[in-house]
XYZ file of C-alpha atoms in Angstrom:
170
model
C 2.623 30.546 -4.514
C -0.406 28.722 -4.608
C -0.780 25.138 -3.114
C -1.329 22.659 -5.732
C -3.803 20.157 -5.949
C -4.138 16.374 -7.100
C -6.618 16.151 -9.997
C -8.208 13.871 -12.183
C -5.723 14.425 -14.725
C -2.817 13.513 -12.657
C -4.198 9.885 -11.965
C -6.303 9.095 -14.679
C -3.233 6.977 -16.237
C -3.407 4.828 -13.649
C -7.054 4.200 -13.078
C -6.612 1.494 -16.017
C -5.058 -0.762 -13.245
C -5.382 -1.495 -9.515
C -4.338 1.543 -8.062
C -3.720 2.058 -4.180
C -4.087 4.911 -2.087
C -3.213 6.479 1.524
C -6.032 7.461 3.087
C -5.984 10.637 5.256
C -6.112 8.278 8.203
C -2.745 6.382 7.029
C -4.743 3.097 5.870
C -3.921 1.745 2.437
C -6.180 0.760 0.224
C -7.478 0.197 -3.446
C -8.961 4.062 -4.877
C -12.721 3.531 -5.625
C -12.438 4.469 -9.351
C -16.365 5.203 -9.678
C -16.182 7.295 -6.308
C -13.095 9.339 -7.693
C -14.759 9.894 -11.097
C -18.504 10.866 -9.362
C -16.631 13.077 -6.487
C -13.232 14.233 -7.238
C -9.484 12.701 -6.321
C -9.454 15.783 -3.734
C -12.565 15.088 -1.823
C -11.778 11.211 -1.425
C -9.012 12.757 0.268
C -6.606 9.463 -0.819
C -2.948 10.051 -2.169
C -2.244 7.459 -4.360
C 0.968 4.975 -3.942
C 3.466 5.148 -6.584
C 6.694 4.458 -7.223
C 9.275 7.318 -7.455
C 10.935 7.664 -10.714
C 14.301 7.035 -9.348
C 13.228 2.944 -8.770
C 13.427 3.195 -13.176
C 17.054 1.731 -13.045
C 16.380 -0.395 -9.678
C 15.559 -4.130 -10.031
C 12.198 -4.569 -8.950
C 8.814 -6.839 -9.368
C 4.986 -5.681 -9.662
C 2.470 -7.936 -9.321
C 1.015 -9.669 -12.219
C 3.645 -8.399 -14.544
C 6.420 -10.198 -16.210
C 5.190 -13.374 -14.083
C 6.320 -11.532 -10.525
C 10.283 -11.751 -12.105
C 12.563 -9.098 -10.652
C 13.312 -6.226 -14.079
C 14.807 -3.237 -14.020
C 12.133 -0.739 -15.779
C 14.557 1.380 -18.223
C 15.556 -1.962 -19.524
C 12.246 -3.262 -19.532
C 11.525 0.219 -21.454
C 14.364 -0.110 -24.155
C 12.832 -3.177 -25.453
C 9.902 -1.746 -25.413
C 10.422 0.859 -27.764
C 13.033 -1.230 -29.628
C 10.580 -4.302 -30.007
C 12.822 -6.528 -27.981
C 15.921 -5.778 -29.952
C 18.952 -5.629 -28.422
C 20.964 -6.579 -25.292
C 20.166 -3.737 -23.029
C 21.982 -2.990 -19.813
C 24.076 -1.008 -17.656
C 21.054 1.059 -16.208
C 22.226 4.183 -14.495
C 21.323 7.580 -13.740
C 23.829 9.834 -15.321
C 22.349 13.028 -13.205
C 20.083 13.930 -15.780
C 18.748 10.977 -17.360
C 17.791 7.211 -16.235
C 19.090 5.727 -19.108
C 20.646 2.128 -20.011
C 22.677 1.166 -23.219
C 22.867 -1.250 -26.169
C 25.714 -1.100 -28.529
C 27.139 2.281 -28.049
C 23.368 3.612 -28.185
C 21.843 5.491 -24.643
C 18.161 4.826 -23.996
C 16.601 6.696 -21.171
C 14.102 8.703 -19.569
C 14.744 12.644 -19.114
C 12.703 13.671 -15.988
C 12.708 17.347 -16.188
C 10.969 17.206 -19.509
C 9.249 14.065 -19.336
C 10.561 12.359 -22.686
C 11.333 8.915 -23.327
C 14.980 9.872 -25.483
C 17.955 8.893 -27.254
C 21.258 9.024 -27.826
C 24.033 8.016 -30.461
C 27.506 8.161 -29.284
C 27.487 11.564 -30.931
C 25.562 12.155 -27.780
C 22.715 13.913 -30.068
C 19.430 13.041 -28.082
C 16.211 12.017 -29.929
C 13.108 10.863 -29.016
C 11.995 7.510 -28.499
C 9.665 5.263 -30.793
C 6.438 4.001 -28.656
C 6.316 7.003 -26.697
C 2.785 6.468 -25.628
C 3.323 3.024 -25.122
C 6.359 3.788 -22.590
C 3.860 6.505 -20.584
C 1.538 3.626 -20.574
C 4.051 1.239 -18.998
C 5.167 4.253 -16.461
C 1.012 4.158 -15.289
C 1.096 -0.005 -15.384
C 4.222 0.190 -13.085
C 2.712 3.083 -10.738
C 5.263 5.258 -11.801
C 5.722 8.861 -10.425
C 6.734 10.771 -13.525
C 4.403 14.065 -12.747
C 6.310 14.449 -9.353
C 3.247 13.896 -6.816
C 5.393 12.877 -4.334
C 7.966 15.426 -4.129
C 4.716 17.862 -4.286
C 2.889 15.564 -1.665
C 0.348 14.532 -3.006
C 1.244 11.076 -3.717
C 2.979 8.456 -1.041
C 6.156 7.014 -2.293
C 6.427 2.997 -1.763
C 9.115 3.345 -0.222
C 7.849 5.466 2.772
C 5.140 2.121 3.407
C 6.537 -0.434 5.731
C 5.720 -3.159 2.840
C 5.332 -1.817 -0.694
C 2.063 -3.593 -1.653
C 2.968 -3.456 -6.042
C 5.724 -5.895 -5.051
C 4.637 -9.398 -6.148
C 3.353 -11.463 -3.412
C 5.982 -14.607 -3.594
C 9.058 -11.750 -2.974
C-alpha cells in the first residue's frame, strides 16, 4: 500500500483560522499560510494540531470562541443546524455516531462517512440542515474529521503536554 501524504486539500479548511503545527523537530508553532500555499504542506514538513473527533461529545474551550466558555461541540453543532432550537443534551458516542438528543430526536456526526445526520425515534437517519456550516465549525474547532492523526500526519492535542486551542484563562 502506498504511504499517504498530507496535502493542501486536507488543511485548506483550516487555513481560515490560526492553525498550529508540529514541526519535524517537535516545536509547535503557527503554519506559515503563504509558505504552505508557495511550497507545499509536505515540504514545510509541519503536521498540523487538531483535535481528534472523539473530543465532539467532550466539554471543552477554544480560544476566542464562545467567550473561552467550556461547550461540548455536538451540542454546540445541534444548534447549529437547528438555529438554536431546542434543549440539546445527553452527548454520547453510541459506537457509531457522536450524537446528542432533543425531544426524542438524535443529532450527530457519523465518522465513517463523514455526515452531519439525523434521527427520529423511528431511528431513520437523515441528513442535517447547515451541512457546510457544521464542516466549517469542525475546521474553526481544529477538528480531525479526515483522520490525519490516526494516518499520522496530524498531532492530536492530546499527545502535547498543554493543548495550545484551549483558551488561555483555563
Amino acid at each position: 500500500m502506498m504511504k499517504r501524504e498530507l496535502t493542501l486539500t486536507d488543511i485548506a479548511g483550516y487555513l481560515d483560522h490560526p492553525l498550529l503545527g508540529q514541526h519535524p523537530t517537535g516545536a509547535i508553532c503557527w503554519i506559515d499560510v503563504e509558505f504552505i500555499a508557495q511550497h507545499g504542506i509536505s515540504l514545510a514538513g509541519y503536521k498540523p494540531v487538531l483535535r481528534p473527533i472523539s473530543d465532539l461529545c467532550e466539554e471543552i474551550t477554544e480560544q476566542g470562541y464562545n467567550e473561552g466558555k467550556p461547550f461540548v461541540p455536538i451540542v454546540t453543532m445541534a444548534k447549529v443546524a437547528y438555529n438554536d432550537v431546542g434543549d440539546w443534551g445527553h452527548p454520547i458516542y453510541s459506537g457509531e455516531v457522536y450524537q446528542c438528543s432533543c425531544n426524542g430526536i438524535f443529532y450527530g456526526f457519523e465518522p465513517t462517512d463523514g455526515s452531519f445526520i439525523v434521527c427520529d425515534q423511528t431511528g431513520f437517519p437523515v441528513f442535517s440542515p447547515k451541512q457546510r456550516d457544521l464542516f466549517d465549525l469542525l475546521h474553526r474547532l481544529h477538528f480531525d474529521y479526515r483522520g490525519l492523526i490516526d494516518a499520522g500526519l496530524a498531532v492530536s492535542v492530546h499527545d502535547l503536554k498543554q493543548n495550545p486551542y484551549e483558551a488561555a484563562n483555563n
